[in-house]
Amino acid sequence: MTYLSDLRSYIAALDDLGDIMHITRQVDGDLEPGAITRRSCEIKSGAPLFENIEGAAPGFRILGAPAALSSRPDMPYARVALSLGLPPESTGPDIVNALAAARDIPLQPPVLVDSSEALCHQNILRGEDANLDLFPIPFGHGKDGGRYANTWGTLIVRTPDGRWVNWSIARVMKVDGRRMVGLVVPSQHIGQVWAEWVELGEPMPYALVQGPAPAISCVSGIPLPAEVNEVDYVGALVGETVELVKAISIDLEVPATAEIVIEGHVSITRDCMEGPYGEYGGYLGTGSSMQPTFHVETITHRDDPIWPLVVAGRPADESHTIWAMGIAADALTHLRAARLPVKTVWAPEGAAVHWLLVVVPADWRDELPGVSSEQFAKHVGDVLFETGAMLFIPKVFLVDDDIDPTNLSDVVWAISTRVHPTGRRAVFEDQRIVRLPQCYEEREYASGQGPKIVYDLLLPAFGEGRNLHSSFEQGYPDELKQRVLANWPA
């Protein structure tokens, strides 16, 4: 593994792959960076690096689409792989398996460095000088409720008793130069920590970190068990100790190589309107809600800082790459812990984090003797729909390992030819849901409950009605296939 310890070394690595789109002409500070970033995701161009932004100080930059799909068709997941210290040619399942495997590695706590050694403390702004207006924070979508000051930054909070430090990504909207408002969902970890501060009656200290080491950003965006410190997991995952530094004005530690760190406190009431925002399901938002205010008290930053920008929308962007991979890794961990025979789990980008494919080996019946495929599907749902990460996934497909879950043509073929019209499926009624998945009815959103389903796509066992594919791989003798391949034009 090669741990890229800051955003700039990551950008250099992407540049070496030809996966950075340098934009040196002046762009406006409002919608243009968002529009270019969104189109770059949809056409799989290089990650846009905006180097000349109207209204921003010279040297201030924006990096768009930091962990979206690569512009290199031979290595589509290169941005996520490089972020996590993996080879850029890693496949999606390679990444999922690495994320799951790191759950079993001893956690590696960070090391604290002196403030004088911390690049994030090259510039320190206090009081009235700590103003968000200094930074190029654009609109993401034309219908958003404001400029979103957090789309890929890490929010750091700690429980009042200090037992748990949580790092996460949540959307945070700029209100003015000294205030932001963030979506704090009670069921998510940041919401659980905030609730403890509310009960204590004290504002919650927070740090919003823009542009840390890319592994930190990715891990902040995936589900981990409650009360696991993400920084310790990053160390285990990449095999390197993460360097932190004490924040300037609050009792938290922050990544020492970060581009920008915003420090302050969060109100104990939902006192400011947040939203709307175009989300990962692919639709422009229309709703808003009262959420806590994030007061800005201190800002530190590197010289010539880089602000990362994610613009969520139709697949594929960071929601459909790293977040979906994190959900798949969490599902894989739980299914293996339940001793179910599973080779890998995958969330296809095109399904916008609404589908999960559970891939099982051809000999799964040997490991589950006497269990029908319908019963297997029920076991899978019983395990998955009790986990927190599956709050967002309404549909699971149980498939044989002759299907490549990362190949959407394979997936569509399997669903089309292996789902019975009346359905072999396990339906789980009255499951907990939130508004972010796009497939439910208003009455279900209002009640917070709706159905979830595991579709059984498993073929019969060989010799019991299972047909071979009419494909090159399965439709011809091995000797003939070898001859064909040996003589295939270069």
Coordinates of N, CA and C in Angstrom, one line a residue, residues 110-314:
P110 N -3.6 7.3 16.2 CA -2.8 8.4 15.6 C -1.7 8.9 16.5
V111 N -0.8 9.7 16.0 CA 0.2 10.3 16.7 C 0.0 11.8 16.7
L112 N 0.4 12.5 17.8 CA 0.1 14.0 17.9 C 1.5 14.7 17.5
V113 N 1.4 15.7 16.7 CA 2.6 16.5 16.3 C 2.4 17.9 16.9
D114 N 3.5 18.6 16.9 CA 3.5 20.0 17.4 C 2.8 20.9 16.4
S115 N 2.2 21.9 16.9 CA 1.6 22.9 16.0 C 2.5 23.5 14.9
S116 N 3.8 23.7 15.3 CA 4.8 24.3 14.4 C 5.1 23.4 13.3
E117 N 4.8 22.0 13.4 CA 5.0 21.1 12.3 C 3.8 20.8 11.4
A118 N 2.7 21.4 11.8 CA 1.4 21.1 11.2 C 1.2 22.1 10.0
L119 N 1.1 21.5 8.8 CA 0.9 22.3 7.6 C -0.5 23.1 7.7
C120 N -1.4 22.5 8.3 CA -2.8 23.1 8.4 C -2.7 24.4 9.3
H121 N -1.6 24.6 10.0 CA -1.5 25.8 10.9 C -0.6 26.9 10.3
Q122 N -0.4 26.8 8.9 CA 0.5 27.8 8.3 C -0.2 29.2 8.4
N123 N -1.5 29.2 8.4 CA -2.3 30.5 8.5 C -3.4 30.3 9.6
I124 N -3.4 31.2 10.5 CA -4.4 31.1 11.6 C -5.3 32.4 11.7
L125 N -6.6 32.2 11.5 CA -7.5 33.3 11.5 C -8.4 33.2 12.7
R126 N -8.5 34.2 13.5 CA -9.3 34.2 14.7 C -10.4 35.3 14.7
G127 N -11.4 35.1 15.5 CA -12.4 36.2 15.6 C -13.0 36.6 14.3
E128 N -13.1 37.9 14.1 CA -13.8 38.4 12.9 C -13.0 38.0 11.6
D129 N -11.7 37.8 11.8 CA -10.9 37.4 10.6 C -11.2 35.9 10.1
A130 N -11.8 35.2 11.0 CA -12.2 33.8 10.7 C -13.5 33.8 9.9
N131 N -13.5 34.1 8.6 CA -14.6 34.4 7.8 C -14.7 33.5 6.6
L132 N -15.8 32.8 6.4 CA -15.9 31.9 5.3 C -15.9 32.6 4.0
D133 N -16.2 33.9 4.0 CA -16.2 34.6 2.7 C -14.9 34.7 2.0
L134 N -13.8 34.3 2.7 CA -12.5 34.3 2.1 C -12.3 33.2 1.2
F135 N -13.1 32.1 1.3 CA -12.9 30.9 0.6 C -13.9 30.7 -0.6
P136 N -13.4 30.1 -1.7 CA -14.3 29.9 -2.8 C -15.3 28.7 -2.6
I137 N -16.4 29.0 -2.0 CA -17.5 28.0 -1.7 C -18.6 28.3 -2.7
P138 N -18.7 27.4 -3.8 CA -19.7 27.7 -4.8 C -21.0 27.0 -4.5
F139 N -22.0 27.3 -5.3 CA -23.3 26.6 -5.2 C -23.0 25.2 -5.9
G140 N -23.6 24.2 -5.4 CA -23.5 22.9 -6.1 C -24.5 22.7 -7.2
H141 N -25.8 23.0 -7.0 CA -26.8 22.9 -8.0 C -27.6 24.3 -8.0
G142 N -28.2 24.5 -9.1 CA -29.0 25.7 -9.3 C -30.1 26.0 -8.4
K143 N -30.7 24.9 -7.8 CA -31.8 25.0 -6.9 C -31.5 24.8 -5.5
D144 N -30.2 24.7 -5.1 CA -29.8 24.5 -3.7 C -30.2 25.7 -2.9
G145 N -30.4 25.5 -1.6 CA -30.8 26.5 -0.7 C -29.7 27.5 -0.3
G146 N -28.4 27.1 -0.7 CA -27.3 28.0 -0.4 C -26.0 27.4 -0.9
R147 N -24.9 28.0 -0.6 CA -23.6 27.5 -0.9 C -23.3 26.4 0.1
Y148 N -22.9 25.2 -0.3 CA -22.7 24.2 0.6 C -21.2 24.1 1.0
A149 N -20.9 24.5 2.2 CA -19.6 24.6 2.7 C -19.0 23.2 3.1
N150 N -19.8 22.2 3.1 CA -19.3 20.8 3.2 C -20.0 19.9 2.3
T151 N -19.2 19.3 1.4 CA -19.7 18.2 0.6 C -18.7 17.0 0.6
W152 N -17.5 17.3 1.0 CA -16.4 16.2 1.1 C -15.5 16.4 2.3
G153 N -15.8 17.3 3.2 CA -15.0 17.6 4.3 C -15.4 16.6 5.5
T154 N -14.4 16.4 6.4 CA -14.6 15.6 7.6 C -15.0 16.4 8.8
L155 N -16.2 16.1 9.3 CA -16.7 16.7 10.6 C -16.2 15.9 11.7
I156 N -15.5 16.5 12.7 CA -14.9 15.9 13.8 C -15.6 16.3 15.1
V157 N -16.2 15.4 15.8 CA -16.9 15.7 17.1 C -16.5 14.6 18.1
R158 N -16.7 15.0 19.4 CA -16.4 14.0 20.4 C -17.5 14.0 21.5
T159 N -17.8 12.9 22.0 CA -18.8 12.8 23.1 C -18.3 13.6 24.3
P160 N -19.2 14.2 25.1 CA -18.8 15.0 26.3 C -17.8 14.3 27.2
D161 N -17.9 13.0 27.4 CA -17.0 12.3 28.3 C -15.7 11.8 27.6
G162 N -15.6 12.1 26.3 CA -14.4 11.8 25.6 C -14.1 10.4 25.2
R163 N -15.1 9.5 25.3 CA -14.9 8.1 25.0 C -14.9 7.8 23.5
W164 N -15.5 8.7 22.7 CA -15.6 8.4 21.3 C -15.4 9.7 20.5
V165 N -14.5 9.6 19.5 CA -14.3 10.7 18.6 C -14.9 10.3 17.2
N166 N -15.9 10.9 16.7 CA -16.5 10.5 15.5 C -16.1 11.4 14.3
W167 N -15.6 10.8 13.2 CA -15.3 11.5 12.0 C -16.4 11.1 10.9
S168 N -17.0 12.1 10.3 CA -18.1 11.8 9.3 C -18.2 12.9 8.3
I169 N -18.9 12.5 7.2 CA -19.3 13.5 6.2 C -20.8 13.8 6.3
A170 N -21.2 15.0 6.4 CA -22.6 15.4 6.3 C -22.7 16.7 5.6
R171 N -23.8 17.0 4.9 CA -23.9 18.2 4.2 C -24.0 19.4 5.2
V172 N -23.3 20.5 4.9 CA -23.4 21.7 5.7 C -23.4 22.9 4.8
M173 N -24.4 23.7 5.0 CA -24.7 24.9 4.1 C -24.2 26.1 4.8
K174 N -23.5 26.9 4.0 CA -23.1 28.3 4.5 C -24.3 29.2 4.7
V175 N -24.4 29.8 5.8 CA -25.4 30.8 6.1 C -24.8 32.2 5.8
D176 N -23.7 32.5 6.4 CA -23.0 33.8 6.1 C -21.5 33.5 6.5
G177 N -20.7 34.5 6.6 CA -19.3 34.3 6.8 C -18.9 33.7 8.2
R178 N -19.8 33.8 9.1 CA -19.6 33.3 10.5 C -20.5 32.1 10.9
R179 N -21.4 31.7 10.0 CA -22.3 30.6 10.4 C -22.5 29.7 9.3
M180 N -22.8 28.4 9.7 CA -23.2 27.3 8.7 C -24.3 26.6 9.4
V181 N -25.1 25.8 8.6 CA -26.1 25.0 9.2 C -26.0 23.6 8.6
G182 N -26.0 22.6 9.4 CA -25.7 21.2 9.0 C -26.8 20.3 9.2
L183 N -27.0 19.3 8.3 CA -28.0 18.2 8.4 C -27.5 17.2 9.5
V184 N -28.1 17.2 10.6 CA -27.8 16.3 11.7 C -28.9 15.3 11.9
V185 N -28.7 14.1 11.4 CA -29.8 13.1 11.4 C -29.6 12.3 12.7
P186 N -30.7 12.2 13.5 CA -30.6 11.5 14.9 C -30.0 10.1 14.8
S187 N -30.3 9.4 13.8 CA -29.9 8.0 13.7 C -28.4 7.8 13.3
Q188 N -27.8 8.9 12.7 CA -26.4 8.8 12.3 C -25.5 9.2 13.5
H189 N -24.2 8.8 13.4 CA -23.3 9.0 14.5 C -23.2 10.4 15.0
I190 N -23.1 11.3 14.1 CA -22.9 12.7 14.5 C -24.2 13.2 15.3
G191 N -25.3 12.7 14.8 CA -26.6 13.0 15.5 C -26.6 12.4 16.9
Q192 N -26.0 11.2 17.1 CA -26.0 10.6 18.4 C -25.0 11.4 19.4
V193 N -23.9 11.8 18.8 CA -23.0 12.6 19.6 C -23.6 13.9 20.0
W194 N -24.2 14.6 19.0 CA -24.9 15.9 19.3 C -25.9 15.8 20.4
A195 N -26.7 14.7 20.4 CA -27.7 14.5 21.4 C -27.2 14.4 22.8
E196 N -26.0 13.9 22.9 CA -25.4 13.9 24.3 C -25.0 15.3 24.7
W197 N -24.6 16.2 23.8 CA -24.3 17.5 24.2 C -25.6 18.3 24.5
V198 N -26.6 18.0 23.7 CA -27.9 18.6 24.0 C -28.4 18.3 25.4
E199 N -28.3 17.0 25.7 CA -28.7 16.6 27.0 C -27.9 17.3 28.1
L200 N -26.6 17.5 27.9 CA -25.8 18.2 28.8 C -26.1 19.7 28.9
G201 N -26.7 20.2 27.8 CA -27.1 21.6 27.7 C -25.9 22.5 27.3
E202 N -24.9 22.0 26.6 CA -23.7 22.7 26.2 C -23.5 22.6 24.7
P203 N -23.1 23.7 24.0 CA -22.9 23.6 22.5 C -21.7 22.6 22.3
M204 N -21.9 21.9 21.2 CA -20.9 20.8 20.8 C -19.7 21.4 20.1
P205 N -18.5 21.2 20.5 CA -17.3 21.6 19.7 C -17.2 20.8 18.5
Y206 N -16.8 21.4 17.4 CA -16.6 20.7 16.1 C -15.4 21.2 15.4
A207 N -14.9 20.4 14.5 CA -13.9 20.9 13.5 C -14.4 20.3 12.2
L208 N -14.4 21.2 11.2 CA -14.7 20.8 9.8 C -13.4 20.9 9.0
V209 N -13.0 19.7 8.6 CA -11.7 19.6 7.9 C -11.8 19.4 6.4
Q210 N -11.3 20.4 5.7 CA -11.4 20.3 4.2 C -10.0 19.8 3.7
G211 N -10.0 18.8 2.8 CA -8.8 18.4 2.2 C -7.7 17.7 3.1
P212 N -8.1 16.8 3.9 CA -7.1 16.0 4.6 C -6.5 14.9 3.7
A213 N -5.7 14.0 4.2 CA -5.3 12.8 3.4 C -6.6 12.2 2.8
P214 N -6.5 11.8 1.5 CA -7.7 11.3 0.9 C -8.3 10.0 1.6
A215 N -7.5 9.2 2.2 CA -8.1 8.1 3.0 C -9.0 8.5 4.1
I216 N -8.6 9.7 4.7 CA -9.5 10.2 5.8 C -10.8 10.6 5.2
S217 N -10.9 11.3 4.1 CA -12.1 11.7 3.5 C -13.0 10.5 3.2
C218 N -12.4 9.4 2.6 CA -13.1 8.3 2.2 C -13.7 7.5 3.4
V219 N -12.8 7.3 4.4 CA -13.3 6.6 5.6 C -14.4 7.4 6.3
S220 N -14.3 8.7 6.3 CA -15.3 9.5 6.9 C -16.7 9.3 6.3
G221 N -16.7 8.9 5.0 CA -17.9 8.7 4.3 C -18.4 7.3 4.2
I222 N -17.9 6.4 5.0 CA -18.4 5.0 5.0 C -18.9 4.6 6.4
P223 N -19.8 3.6 6.5 CA -20.3 3.2 7.8 C -19.3 2.3 8.5
L224 N -19.0 2.7 9.8 CA -18.3 1.9 10.7 C -19.1 1.7 12.0
P225 N -18.8 0.7 12.8 CA -19.6 0.5 14.0 C -19.5 1.7 14.9
A226 N -20.6 1.9 15.7 CA -20.6 3.0 16.6 C -19.5 2.9 17.6
E227 N -18.9 4.0 18.0 CA -17.8 4.1 19.0 C -16.5 3.6 18.5
V228 N -16.4 3.3 17.2 CA -15.1 3.1 16.6 C -14.5 4.4 16.1
N229 N -13.3 4.8 16.5 CA -12.7 6.0 16.0 C -12.2 5.8 14.6
E230 N -12.8 6.6 13.7 CA -12.4 6.4 12.3 C -10.9 6.6 12.1
V231 N -10.3 7.5 12.8 CA -8.8 7.7 12.6 C -8.0 6.5 12.9
D232 N -8.4 5.7 13.9 CA -7.7 4.5 14.2 C -7.9 3.4 13.1
Y233 N -9.1 3.4 12.5 CA -9.4 2.5 11.4 C -8.6 2.9 10.2
V234 N -8.4 4.2 9.9 CA -7.6 4.7 8.8 C -6.2 4.1 8.9
G235 N -5.7 4.2 10.1 CA -4.3 3.7 10.4 C -4.2 2.3 10.1
A236 N -5.2 1.5 10.5 CA -5.2 0.0 10.2 C -5.3 -0.2 8.7
L237 N -6.2 0.5 8.1 CA -6.4 0.3 6.7 C -5.2 0.5 5.8
V238 N -4.5 1.7 6.0 CA -3.4 2.1 5.2 C -2.1 1.6 5.7
G239 N -2.0 1.1 6.9 CA -0.8 0.7 7.5 C 0.1 1.8 7.9
E240 N -0.4 3.0 8.2 CA 0.4 4.1 8.5 C -0.3 4.8 9.7
T241 N 0.6 5.4 10.6 CA 0.0 6.2 11.7 C -0.4 7.6 11.2
V242 N -1.6 8.0 11.4 CA -2.1 9.3 11.0 C -1.6 10.4 11.9
E243 N -1.1 11.5 11.4 CA -0.6 12.6 12.2 C -1.7 13.6 12.5
L244 N -1.9 13.9 13.7 CA -2.9 14.9 14.2 C -2.2 16.0 14.9
V245 N -2.9 17.1 15.0 CA -2.4 18.3 15.8 C -3.6 18.8 16.6
K246 N -3.3 19.4 17.7 CA -4.4 20.0 18.5 C -5.0 21.2 17.8
A247 N -6.3 21.2 17.8 CA -7.0 22.4 17.2 C -6.6 23.7 18.0
I248 N -6.8 24.8 17.4 CA -6.4 26.1 18.1 C -7.3 26.5 19.2
S249 N -8.6 26.4 19.0 CA -9.6 27.0 20.0 C -10.5 26.0 20.6
I250 N -10.5 24.7 20.3 CA -11.4 23.7 20.9 C -10.5 22.5 21.3
D251 N -11.1 21.6 22.1 CA -10.5 20.4 22.6 C -10.7 19.3 21.6
L252 N -10.1 19.4 20.4 CA -10.2 18.3 19.5 C -8.8 18.2 18.8
E253 N -8.5 17.1 18.2 CA -7.3 16.9 17.3 C -7.8 16.8 15.9
V254 N -7.0 17.4 15.0 CA -7.3 17.5 13.5 C -6.2 17.0 12.7
P255 N -6.4 16.5 11.5 CA -5.3 16.0 10.6 C -4.3 17.2 10.3
A256 N -3.1 16.9 10.6 CA -2.0 17.9 10.5 C -1.8 18.4 9.1
T257 N -2.1 17.6 8.1 CA -1.8 18.0 6.7 C -3.0 18.5 6.0
A258 N -4.1 18.8 6.7 CA -5.3 19.2 6.0 C -5.1 20.6 5.3
E259 N -5.9 20.8 4.3 CA -5.9 22.1 3.6 C -6.5 23.2 4.5
I260 N -7.6 23.0 5.1 CA -8.4 24.0 5.8 C -9.1 23.3 7.0
V261 N -9.1 24.0 8.1 CA -9.8 23.5 9.3 C -10.6 24.7 9.9
I262 N -11.9 24.4 10.0 CA -12.9 25.4 10.6 C -13.3 24.9 11.9
E263 N -13.1 25.7 13.0 CA -13.4 25.3 14.3 C -14.5 26.1 14.9
G264 N -15.3 25.5 15.8 CA -16.4 26.3 16.4 C -17.2 25.4 17.3
H265 N -18.5 25.8 17.5 CA -19.4 25.1 18.3 C -20.7 25.0 17.6
V266 N -21.5 24.0 17.9 CA -22.8 23.7 17.3 C -23.9 24.0 18.3
S267 N -24.9 24.7 17.9 CA -26.0 25.1 18.8 C -26.7 23.8 19.3
I268 N -27.4 23.9 20.5 CA -28.1 22.8 21.1 C -29.5 22.7 20.6
T269 N -29.9 23.6 19.7 CA -31.3 23.5 19.2 C -31.2 23.6 17.7
R270 N -32.3 23.1 17.1 CA -32.4 23.2 15.6 C -33.0 24.6 15.3
D271 N -32.1 25.5 15.0 CA -32.5 26.9 15.0 C -32.3 27.6 13.7
C272 N -31.9 26.8 12.6 CA -31.6 27.5 11.3 C -32.1 26.6 10.2
M273 N -32.6 27.2 9.1 CA -33.2 26.4 8.0 C -32.1 25.9 7.1
E274 N -32.1 24.6 6.8 CA -31.1 24.0 5.9 C -31.8 23.4 4.7
G275 N -31.2 23.5 3.5 CA -31.7 22.9 2.3 C -32.5 23.9 1.5
P276 N -33.0 23.5 0.4 CA -32.9 22.1 -0.2 C -31.5 21.9 -0.8
Y277 N -31.2 20.6 -1.2 CA -30.0 20.2 -1.8 C -30.2 19.1 -2.7
G278 N -29.6 19.1 -3.9 CA -29.7 17.9 -4.8 C -28.9 16.8 -4.3
E279 N -29.5 15.6 -4.1 CA -28.9 14.5 -3.4 C -28.5 13.3 -4.4
Y280 N -28.0 12.3 -3.7 CA -27.4 11.2 -4.5 C -28.4 10.4 -5.3
G281 N -29.7 10.5 -5.0 CA -30.7 9.7 -5.7 C -30.8 10.2 -7.2
G282 N -30.3 11.5 -7.4 CA -30.3 12.0 -8.8 C -31.4 13.0 -9.1
Y283 N -32.0 13.5 -8.0 CA -33.0 14.5 -8.2 C -32.7 15.8 -7.4
L284 N -33.1 16.9 -7.9 CA -32.9 18.2 -7.2 C -33.8 18.2 -6.0
G285 N -33.3 18.7 -4.9 CA -34.0 18.7 -3.6 C -35.1 19.8 -3.7
T286 N -36.2 19.6 -2.9 CA -37.2 20.6 -2.8 C -37.6 20.9 -1.3
G287 N -37.0 20.0 -0.4 CA -37.4 20.2 1.0 C -36.3 20.9 1.8
S288 N -36.7 21.5 2.9 CA -35.7 22.1 3.8 C -36.2 21.8 5.3
S289 N -35.4 21.9 6.2 CA -35.8 21.6 7.6 C -34.9 22.4 8.6
M290 N -35.4 22.6 9.8 CA -34.6 23.3 10.8 C -33.5 22.3 11.3
Q291 N -32.3 22.9 11.4 CA -31.1 22.1 11.8 C -30.2 23.0 12.7
P292 N -29.3 22.4 13.4 CA -28.4 23.1 14.3 C -27.5 24.1 13.5
T293 N -27.1 25.2 14.1 CA -26.2 26.1 13.6 C -24.7 25.8 14.0
F294 N -23.8 25.8 13.0 CA -22.4 25.6 13.2 C -21.7 27.0 13.3
H295 N -21.4 27.5 14.4 CA -20.8 28.8 14.6 C -19.3 28.7 14.3
V296 N -18.8 29.6 13.5 CA -17.4 29.7 13.1 C -16.6 30.6 14.0
E297 N -15.6 30.0 14.6 CA -14.8 30.8 15.6 C -13.3 31.0 15.2
T298 N -12.8 29.9 14.6 CA -11.3 30.0 14.2 C -11.2 29.2 12.9
I299 N -10.4 29.7 12.0 CA -10.1 29.0 10.7 C -8.6 28.9 10.6
T300 N -8.0 27.7 10.3 CA -6.6 27.6 9.9 C -6.5 27.0 8.5
H301 N -5.5 27.4 7.8 CA -5.3 26.8 6.4 C -3.9 26.8 6.0
R302 N -3.6 25.9 5.0 CA -2.3 25.9 4.4 C -2.2 27.1 3.4
D303 N -1.0 27.4 3.0 CA -0.8 28.4 2.0 C -1.4 27.9 0.7
D304 N -2.1 28.8 -0.1 CA -2.7 28.4 -1.3 C -3.6 27.2 -1.2
P305 N -4.7 27.3 -0.3 CA -5.4 26.1 0.1 C -6.3 25.6 -1.1
I306 N -6.7 24.3 -1.0 CA -7.5 23.6 -2.0 C -8.8 23.2 -1.3
W307 N -9.9 23.6 -1.8 CA -11.2 23.2 -1.3 C -11.8 22.1 -2.1
P308 N -12.1 20.9 -1.5 CA -12.7 19.8 -2.3 C -14.2 20.0 -2.5
L309 N -14.7 19.6 -3.7 CA -16.1 19.8 -4.0 C -16.7 18.6 -4.6
V310 N -17.7 18.1 -4.0 CA -18.5 17.0 -4.5 C -19.9 17.6 -4.9
V311 N -20.4 17.2 -6.1 CA -21.7 17.7 -6.5 C -22.6 16.4 -6.7
A312 N -23.4 16.1 -5.7 CA -24.2 14.9 -5.8 C -25.2 15.0 -6.9
G313 N -25.6 13.9 -7.5 CA -26.6 13.9 -8.5 C -26.8 12.5 -9.1
R314 N -27.1 12.5 -10.4 CA -27.3 11.2 -11.1 C -25.9 10.5 -11.1

